[in-house]
Every structure is written in structure tokens, then in C-alpha cells.
């Protein structure tokens, strides 16, 4: 199959809608990462998504919708709090899990009786969903296990020959996937942290953070979000998260331990003798750069990547959550 890349313009949206209506799949831009989209109400389309990614079929997909009203089409008992959160954070990087109606096939929900919803903040993707008039099931558009793609070229690397079309919307502004929440008796529980931070949610409701966010699951623990139990976000090189109090001790550690195949993501690159890639001094910049730099390190032939641990506040919690998985929980404490 030939994989075409088209830029965001009305004609591309028409072409993509036609492909999606035929139960084929298309990569789409969002503000978080690129998604691999298909008709979320079609078991056939959804099976193609799992196949193209090599994704375990018990890992459920997010339904992307273009209007809050659509919740009533696909969810049973929409919580009032969901409407409040939608009003504040949609379109945007917040995914909410609710009970599903039967119209949503089990293939989409990975066999669960719940389904996740998100309204992405990308005008072209919203137009595409409108044109389809069905929700787009879309996981991140990477091969299962690799870092999520933040630009069309990275989608192409993973999906060429497997899908007919990539819509190129440029670089994703967040660079990390959305915050995933479930509703509790009196608030929400964060299953995967993202651009809508615990601090932002706390303005509106009680917030719990699932312990799988910062820790690995132990044998016998049940994954509330099935995606959290798989090895994830990893480049080919071995990644280490390095926890330290200050930039100088990180630089000292790296300068003692690097070789020609080491790449470093540091908050401050000046005193580091190893090759470095863009990262950031703020959590927002780290979120934007993490996946892009992990992919770049692979392109440069890295065997070992040292990444300075983020501060866990705000969007830093999301960076921490992705990084510790990319590192397969290998943490070096200085
Ligand atoms: O930003 C994003 O969320 C991107 C863009 C494309 O929208 N999508 C994305 O999808 O990251 P994916 O499939 O890579 O991650 C979805 C996560 C997985 O960890 C999955 O297990 C969890 O959400 N999830 C989906 N439906 C769920 C459900 N019903 N119950 C619990 N977890 C669910
Ligand atoms: Mg993913």
C-alpha cells in the first residue's frame, strides 16, 4: 500500500473522510500527538488500527468527538461533572472514561463496558470528525511500544505501507498524550497524567492520582488503564532516568559515565561533554521535547540515553510518567 502525506486543507479532509467512511484508517494530527484513526463504531475499522500498530487487543481506544452532545449518543449516564470538565477543558488534552452504550463495539473498548472520550483541539481534525459524523477511535499513531509520534514524518516511519493516508498538521504543540481520568464517587482519578494537570482539575473537583502513574504495577495489581501495564514509549536505545538535586551533579555523573554512543537530555547542556539533544528547563518544554528527542536519539544511533528527571509538579508529572516507562523503571539516584 502506498502511504500518502497530505497537508491540512479542505480537500485533504474530504479525502480522509471518504477513506474513513470506507472503514479504512488514516493518521490525524492533534494538539497532543498524532492519532491513528478509524470509525470507532465499526469493528472492522478498529481491527485495522490494532493490526497496523501491533497493539494488544485488550488495550482500549479513545473515541474522538467534535461536540459534547455526542456523549449522549455513545455513553450511558453522563456524569454532571463530565459536562463541567468538558466546558472548561474541551477541546483539549483531557480524556474521560464513562459507561458505554451498546452501539460502541467491544473491539473499541478492549472488551470493557466503559469507553474513553476526548475532543481534540485541532480545527482540521474536528472538521474531519464532523464530516464523518461518527466518532474517530484513535490511539497514538506509533507502532505499539515506541514513543508517540509528534510529527508526520515519525508517523510515516512507523506506518508506511500499512495505511493509505497521513494528514500532516505540523508539530504537535503538547508532545505528550492527553490526561486520562475516570470518575469516582466524589471526583476523578487520574489514570494517565497529561496536559490537563492535577492542579487544574483540583479547581473543579476532588482529584486522586492512581498509583500506577508513578510506580510499576506489581504482580497481581489490576491495571485501571490497560495501557499502563505494557512496556511503553521506549526507543531502541536503553534509557535511564537520573534523579538529582541540581544540574551540576547531573553533569558530573554524565561526564564520568558517557561514551560515543551516549545521548543526554539535560535541563542545562553547557557543562556536559556527551552529545545532547533538546530537552528543556521547564516541564512544558520537557513535555514538548521528550518523545521527539527519544526518536532523534535512535536516529543518531544511540545505545544509551541519560535523561535528567523532571520535577513532578504540573505537566511534569506527565513527563515523569512517560519517562519512567521509557526507562523501564531504571532510575539512577545521585
Ligand atoms: O492524546 C491522546 O490521548 C492521544 C491522541 C491521539 O488523542 N491518544 C492516545 O491514545 O494516547 P492511546 O490509545 O495511545 O492511549 C489511550 C490510553 C491507554 O492507556 C488506554 O489503556 C487508556 O487510555 N484507556 C482507553 N480507554 C479506556 C477505558 N475504557 N478504561 C481505562 N483506560 C482506558
Ligand atoms: Mg499510545
Tab-separated table of C-alpha atoms in Angstrom, residues 29-285:
chain	number	residue	atom	x	y	z
A	29	UNK	CA	-2.916	15.493	13.809
A	30	UNK	CA	-3.998	16.531	17.303
A	31	UNK	CA	-2.554	19.005	19.815
A	32	UNK	CA	-1.096	16.132	21.885
A	33	UNK	CA	0.369	13.524	19.485
A	34	UNK	CA	-0.685	12.090	16.100
A	35	UNK	CA	-3.552	9.584	16.209
A	36	UNK	CA	-4.276	6.546	14.064
A	37	UNK	CA	-7.977	6.979	13.344
A	38	UNK	CA	-10.809	4.747	12.204
A	39	UNK	CA	-14.581	4.641	12.622
A	40	UNK	CA	-14.987	3.925	16.346
A	41	UNK	CA	-18.368	2.309	15.732
A	42	UNK	CA	-17.005	-0.171	13.205
A	43	UNK	CA	-15.377	-3.350	14.490
A	44	UNK	CA	-13.742	-3.813	11.063
A	45	UNK	CA	-12.093	-0.397	11.082
A	46	UNK	CA	-10.964	-0.769	14.684
A	47	UNK	CA	-9.364	-4.162	13.989
A	48	UNK	CA	-7.267	-2.477	11.291
A	49	UNK	CA	-5.975	0.027	13.859
A	50	UNK	CA	-4.867	-2.743	16.246
A	51	UNK	CA	-3.222	-4.606	13.386
A	52	UNK	CA	-1.304	-1.594	12.000
A	53	UNK	CA	0.064	-0.727	15.474
A	54	UNK	CA	0.660	-4.294	16.628
A	55	UNK	CA	-1.358	-3.352	19.726
A	56	UNK	CA	-2.661	-5.943	22.223
A	57	UNK	CA	-6.429	-6.078	21.660
A	58	UNK	CA	-7.330	-5.696	25.353
A	59	UNK	CA	-5.947	-2.131	25.305
A	60	UNK	CA	-8.973	0.122	24.669
A	61	UNK	CA	-9.128	3.098	22.295
A	62	UNK	CA	-10.273	6.693	22.840
A	63	UNK	CA	-13.310	7.965	20.902
A	64	UNK	CA	-12.608	11.433	19.494
A	65	UNK	CA	-15.730	13.553	19.206
A	66	UNK	CA	-16.425	17.037	17.852
A	67	UNK	CA	-19.349	18.028	20.058
A	68	UNK	CA	-20.219	17.474	23.725
A	69	UNK	CA	-23.743	16.314	22.685
A	70	UNK	CA	-22.188	13.233	21.153
A	71	UNK	CA	-21.533	11.932	24.684
A	72	UNK	CA	-25.253	11.145	24.862
A	73	UNK	CA	-25.027	9.085	21.679
A	74	UNK	CA	-22.314	6.785	22.990
A	75	UNK	CA	-22.212	6.991	26.817
A	76	UNK	CA	-24.659	5.668	29.386
A	77	UNK	CA	-25.249	8.052	32.348
A	78	UNK	CA	-23.044	11.037	31.509
A	79	UNK	CA	-21.887	12.444	34.913
A	80	UNK	CA	-22.670	16.135	35.560
A	81	UNK	CA	-19.019	16.591	36.424
A	82	UNK	CA	-18.106	15.394	32.900
A	83	UNK	CA	-20.087	18.284	31.433
A	84	UNK	CA	-18.398	20.743	33.776
A	85	UNK	CA	-14.945	19.442	32.870
A	86	UNK	CA	-15.801	19.405	29.147
A	87	UNK	CA	-16.880	23.011	29.331
A	88	UNK	CA	-13.609	24.010	30.954
A	89	UNK	CA	-11.083	21.779	29.151
A	90	UNK	CA	-12.551	20.752	25.757
A	91	UNK	CA	-11.402	20.925	23.111
A	92	UNK	CA	-8.147	19.923	24.796
A	93	UNK	CA	-5.934	17.202	26.274
A	94	UNK	CA	-8.454	15.588	28.642
A	95	UNK	CA	-9.877	12.082	28.125
A	96	UNK	CA	-12.856	10.973	30.238
A	97	UNK	CA	-13.939	7.381	30.797
A	98	UNK	CA	-17.673	6.613	31.023
A	99	UNK	CA	-20.014	3.622	30.756
A	100	UNK	CA	-20.535	2.773	27.117
A	101	UNK	CA	-23.693	2.246	25.148
A	102	UNK	CA	-24.027	-0.963	23.133
A	103	UNK	CA	-23.534	0.918	19.871
A	104	UNK	CA	-19.805	1.122	20.764
A	105	UNK	CA	-18.314	-2.251	19.790
A	106	UNK	CA	-16.251	-4.286	22.246
A	107	UNK	CA	-13.314	-4.109	19.845
A	108	UNK	CA	-13.119	-0.355	20.540
A	109	UNK	CA	-13.373	-0.692	24.322
A	110	UNK	CA	-10.989	-3.642	24.542
A	111	UNK	CA	-13.779	-5.779	25.998
A	112	UNK	CA	-14.546	-3.291	28.816
A	113	UNK	CA	-18.026	-1.891	29.470
A	114	UNK	CA	-16.557	1.619	29.616
A	115	UNK	CA	-15.243	3.832	26.838
A	116	UNK	CA	-12.993	6.904	26.790
A	117	UNK	CA	-13.878	10.250	25.135
A	118	UNK	CA	-11.839	13.235	24.055
A	119	UNK	CA	-12.435	16.346	21.972
A	120	UNK	CA	-9.079	17.167	20.388
A	121	UNK	CA	-8.021	20.787	19.936
A	122	UNK	CA	-7.185	20.747	16.249
A	123	UNK	CA	-9.573	22.534	13.908
A	124	UNK	CA	-8.843	20.221	10.947
A	125	UNK	CA	-9.385	17.045	12.930
A	126	UNK	CA	-12.602	18.487	14.382
A	127	UNK	CA	-13.766	19.230	10.812
A	128	UNK	CA	-12.906	15.690	9.825
A	129	UNK	CA	-14.942	14.206	12.692
A	130	UNK	CA	-17.888	16.448	11.694
A	131	UNK	CA	-17.608	15.319	8.082
A	132	UNK	CA	-17.614	11.652	9.118
A	133	UNK	CA	-20.500	12.080	11.569
A	134	UNK	CA	-19.115	9.205	13.625
A	135	UNK	CA	-16.536	9.241	16.448
A	136	UNK	CA	-12.939	8.505	15.478
A	137	UNK	CA	-11.266	5.807	17.561
A	138	UNK	CA	-7.624	6.845	17.670
A	139	UNK	CA	-4.660	5.597	19.671
A	140	UNK	CA	-1.313	7.307	19.226
A	141	UNK	CA	-0.035	6.621	15.684
A	142	UNK	CA	3.200	4.827	16.699
A	143	UNK	CA	3.983	1.135	16.496
A	144	UNK	CA	2.993	-0.334	19.857
A	145	UNK	CA	5.777	0.219	22.422
A	146	UNK	CA	7.581	3.071	20.590
A	147	UNK	CA	7.411	6.763	21.589
A	148	UNK	CA	4.238	8.507	20.370
A	149	UNK	CA	4.757	10.499	17.154
A	150	UNK	CA	4.843	14.281	17.441
A	151	UNK	CA	5.259	14.956	13.711
A	152	UNK	CA	4.006	13.421	10.464
A	153	UNK	CA	7.475	12.129	9.495
A	154	UNK	CA	7.589	9.936	12.616
A	155	UNK	CA	4.159	8.535	11.789
A	156	UNK	CA	5.475	7.756	8.307
A	157	UNK	CA	8.489	5.883	9.756
A	158	UNK	CA	6.158	3.595	11.722
A	159	UNK	CA	3.155	3.307	9.373
A	160	UNK	CA	4.495	3.433	5.805
A	161	UNK	CA	2.910	0.735	3.657
A	162	UNK	CA	0.322	-0.003	6.357
A	163	UNK	CA	-2.093	2.927	5.993
A	164	UNK	CA	-3.220	4.922	2.926
A	165	UNK	CA	-3.013	8.463	4.334
A	166	UNK	CA	-1.342	10.746	6.884
A	167	UNK	CA	-2.727	14.261	7.381
A	168	UNK	CA	0.272	16.473	8.167
A	169	UNK	CA	-0.709	19.137	10.691
A	170	UNK	CA	2.877	20.043	11.643
A	171	UNK	CA	4.499	19.611	15.058
A	172	UNK	CA	2.106	18.718	17.930
A	173	UNK	CA	2.073	21.500	20.496
A	174	UNK	CA	1.907	19.395	23.703
A	175	UNK	CA	4.061	16.490	22.538
A	176	UNK	CA	2.614	14.087	25.148
A	177	UNK	CA	-0.719	12.249	25.173
A	178	UNK	CA	-3.816	13.528	26.965
A	179	UNK	CA	-4.684	13.205	30.651
A	180	UNK	CA	-6.941	10.146	31.160
A	181	UNK	CA	-9.441	10.274	34.039
A	182	UNK	CA	-12.133	8.006	35.464
A	183	UNK	CA	-14.975	9.285	37.656
A	184	UNK	CA	-15.071	8.390	41.352
A	185	UNK	CA	-17.895	8.872	43.860
A	186	UNK	CA	-16.972	12.480	44.515
A	187	UNK	CA	-14.443	13.480	41.878
A	188	UNK	CA	-11.953	11.981	39.462
A	189	UNK	CA	-8.988	9.660	39.435
A	190	UNK	CA	-6.083	10.320	37.076
A	191	UNK	CA	-5.043	7.132	35.289
A	192	UNK	CA	-2.590	8.815	32.934
A	193	UNK	CA	-1.289	12.352	33.549
A	194	UNK	CA	-1.090	14.851	30.670
A	195	UNK	CA	-1.593	18.478	29.687
A	196	UNK	CA	-4.607	18.962	31.970
A	197	UNK	CA	-2.740	18.762	35.271
A	198	UNK	CA	-3.933	17.616	38.745
A	199	UNK	CA	-3.697	21.261	39.846
A	200	UNK	CA	-6.048	22.333	37.021
A	201	UNK	CA	-8.587	19.600	37.816
A	202	UNK	CA	-8.465	20.424	41.539
A	203	UNK	CA	-10.012	23.803	40.742
A	204	UNK	CA	-13.236	21.928	39.928
A	205	UNK	CA	-13.302	18.654	41.871
A	206	UNK	CA	-11.519	16.188	44.147
A	207	UNK	CA	-8.591	14.547	42.434
A	208	UNK	CA	-6.878	11.231	43.160
A	209	UNK	CA	-3.821	10.012	41.298
A	210	UNK	CA	-3.700	6.301	40.542
A	211	UNK	CA	-0.531	4.793	41.976
A	212	UNK	CA	0.320	3.225	38.605
A	213	UNK	CA	1.088	6.774	37.386
A	214	UNK	CA	4.472	6.891	39.113
A	215	UNK	CA	5.104	3.244	40.008
A	216	UNK	CA	5.257	-0.011	38.098
A	217	UNK	CA	2.397	-2.434	38.589
A	218	UNK	CA	3.269	-5.279	40.940
A	219	UNK	CA	2.237	-8.862	40.201
A	220	UNK	CA	-1.461	-9.174	40.943
A	221	UNK	CA	-2.203	-5.408	40.665
A	222	UNK	CA	-5.075	-4.695	38.291
A	223	UNK	CA	-4.385	-2.007	35.661
A	224	UNK	CA	-7.252	0.507	35.717
A	225	UNK	CA	-5.912	1.808	32.435
A	226	UNK	CA	-4.741	-1.236	30.462
A	227	UNK	CA	-2.206	0.890	28.557
A	228	UNK	CA	-0.214	1.391	31.773
A	229	UNK	CA	0.704	-2.280	32.056
A	230	UNK	CA	2.663	-2.522	28.814
A	231	UNK	CA	6.253	-1.504	28.159
A	232	UNK	CA	5.848	1.832	26.528
A	233	UNK	CA	7.324	4.856	24.835
A	234	UNK	CA	10.721	3.191	24.520
A	235	UNK	CA	13.248	3.998	21.841
A	236	UNK	CA	15.679	1.246	20.784
A	237	UNK	CA	18.435	2.646	22.997
A	238	UNK	CA	18.468	1.875	26.721
A	239	UNK	CA	17.032	4.794	28.683
A	240	UNK	CA	17.966	5.783	32.252
A	241	UNK	CA	16.143	8.356	34.326
A	242	UNK	CA	18.653	10.184	36.516
A	243	UNK	CA	17.330	11.812	39.710
A	244	UNK	CA	19.481	14.521	41.198
A	245	UNK	CA	19.185	17.769	43.123
A	246	UNK	CA	20.953	20.073	40.711
A	247	UNK	CA	22.261	20.461	37.171
A	248	UNK	CA	25.922	20.293	38.230
A	249	UNK	CA	25.670	16.879	39.850
A	250	UNK	CA	23.866	15.612	36.729
A	251	UNK	CA	26.665	16.988	34.533
A	252	UNK	CA	29.328	15.353	36.787
A	253	UNK	CA	27.541	12.000	36.583
A	254	UNK	CA	27.231	12.133	32.791
A	255	UNK	CA	30.810	13.286	32.277
A	256	UNK	CA	32.061	10.261	34.250
A	257	UNK	CA	29.815	7.709	32.543
A	258	UNK	CA	29.291	8.577	28.869
A	259	UNK	CA	30.772	7.003	25.736
A	260	UNK	CA	30.477	7.628	21.960
A	261	UNK	CA	27.013	6.051	21.862
A	262	UNK	CA	25.535	8.028	24.738
A	263	UNK	CA	22.957	10.777	24.220
A	264	UNK	CA	21.871	13.056	27.031
A	265	UNK	CA	18.681	15.035	27.683
A	266	UNK	CA	19.619	17.681	30.229
A	267	UNK	CA	17.967	20.769	31.641
A	268	UNK	CA	21.257	22.601	31.149
A	269	UNK	CA	23.582	21.281	28.431
A	270	UNK	CA	26.511	23.707	28.814
A	271	UNK	CA	28.814	21.658	31.088
A	272	UNK	CA	28.027	18.296	29.554
A	273	UNK	CA	30.712	16.642	27.422
A	274	UNK	CA	28.457	13.972	25.871
A	275	UNK	CA	26.161	14.612	22.888
A	276	UNK	CA	22.953	16.294	24.000
A	277	UNK	CA	19.528	16.750	22.397
A	278	UNK	CA	16.930	19.449	23.049
A	279	UNK	CA	15.002	18.936	26.283
A	280	UNK	CA	14.039	21.952	28.370
A	281	UNK	CA	14.318	23.909	31.542
A	282	UNK	CA	10.578	23.960	32.191
A	283	UNK	CA	8.226	20.979	32.427
A	284	UNK	CA	6.207	22.340	29.473
A	285	UNK	CA	9.317	22.304	27.263
